[in-house]
CSV table of C-alpha atoms in Angstrom, one decimal:
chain,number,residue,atom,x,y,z
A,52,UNK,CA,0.0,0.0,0.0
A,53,UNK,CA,1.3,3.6,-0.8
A,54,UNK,CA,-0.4,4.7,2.6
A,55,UNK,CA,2.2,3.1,4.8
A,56,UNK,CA,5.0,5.1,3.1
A,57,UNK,CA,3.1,8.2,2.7
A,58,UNK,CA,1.8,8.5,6.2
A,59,UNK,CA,4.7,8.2,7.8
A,60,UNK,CA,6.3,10.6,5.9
A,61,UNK,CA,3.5,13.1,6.3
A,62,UNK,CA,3.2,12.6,10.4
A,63,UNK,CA,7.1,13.3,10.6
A,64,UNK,CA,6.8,16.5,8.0
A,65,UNK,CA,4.2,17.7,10.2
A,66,UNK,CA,6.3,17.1,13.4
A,67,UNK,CA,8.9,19.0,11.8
A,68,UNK,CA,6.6,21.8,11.1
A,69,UNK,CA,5.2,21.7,14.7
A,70,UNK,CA,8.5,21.5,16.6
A,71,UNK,CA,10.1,24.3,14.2
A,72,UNK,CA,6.6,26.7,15.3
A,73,UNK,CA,7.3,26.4,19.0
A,74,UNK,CA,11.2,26.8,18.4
A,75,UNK,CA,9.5,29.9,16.8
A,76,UNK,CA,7.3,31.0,19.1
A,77,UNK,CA,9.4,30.2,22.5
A,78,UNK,CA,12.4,32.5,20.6
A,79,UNK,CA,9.2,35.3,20.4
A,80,UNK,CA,9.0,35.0,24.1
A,81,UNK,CA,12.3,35.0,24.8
A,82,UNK,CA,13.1,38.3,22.7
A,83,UNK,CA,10.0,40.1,24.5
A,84,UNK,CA,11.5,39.6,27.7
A,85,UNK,CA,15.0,40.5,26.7
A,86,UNK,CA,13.5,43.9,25.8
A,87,UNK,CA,11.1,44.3,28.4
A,88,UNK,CA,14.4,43.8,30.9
A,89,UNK,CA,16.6,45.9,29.0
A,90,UNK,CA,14.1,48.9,29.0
């Protein structure tokens, strides 16, 4: 079946993308506080 090599494939893609959005987002955070304590 092409579903048991596409799957796969698709849950570790979106993963990726998930893992690479909080990496994203807890960077965010991180850069707001360096301001607000360098202010």
């Amino acid at each position: 079946m092409i579903f048991d090599i596409y799957i796969p494939a698709i849950e570790q893609e979106s993963k990726k993308l998930v893992s690479s959005i909080i990496c994203e987002h807890m960077i965010g955070k991180l850069d707001a506080l360096d301001s607000f304590f360098t202010q």
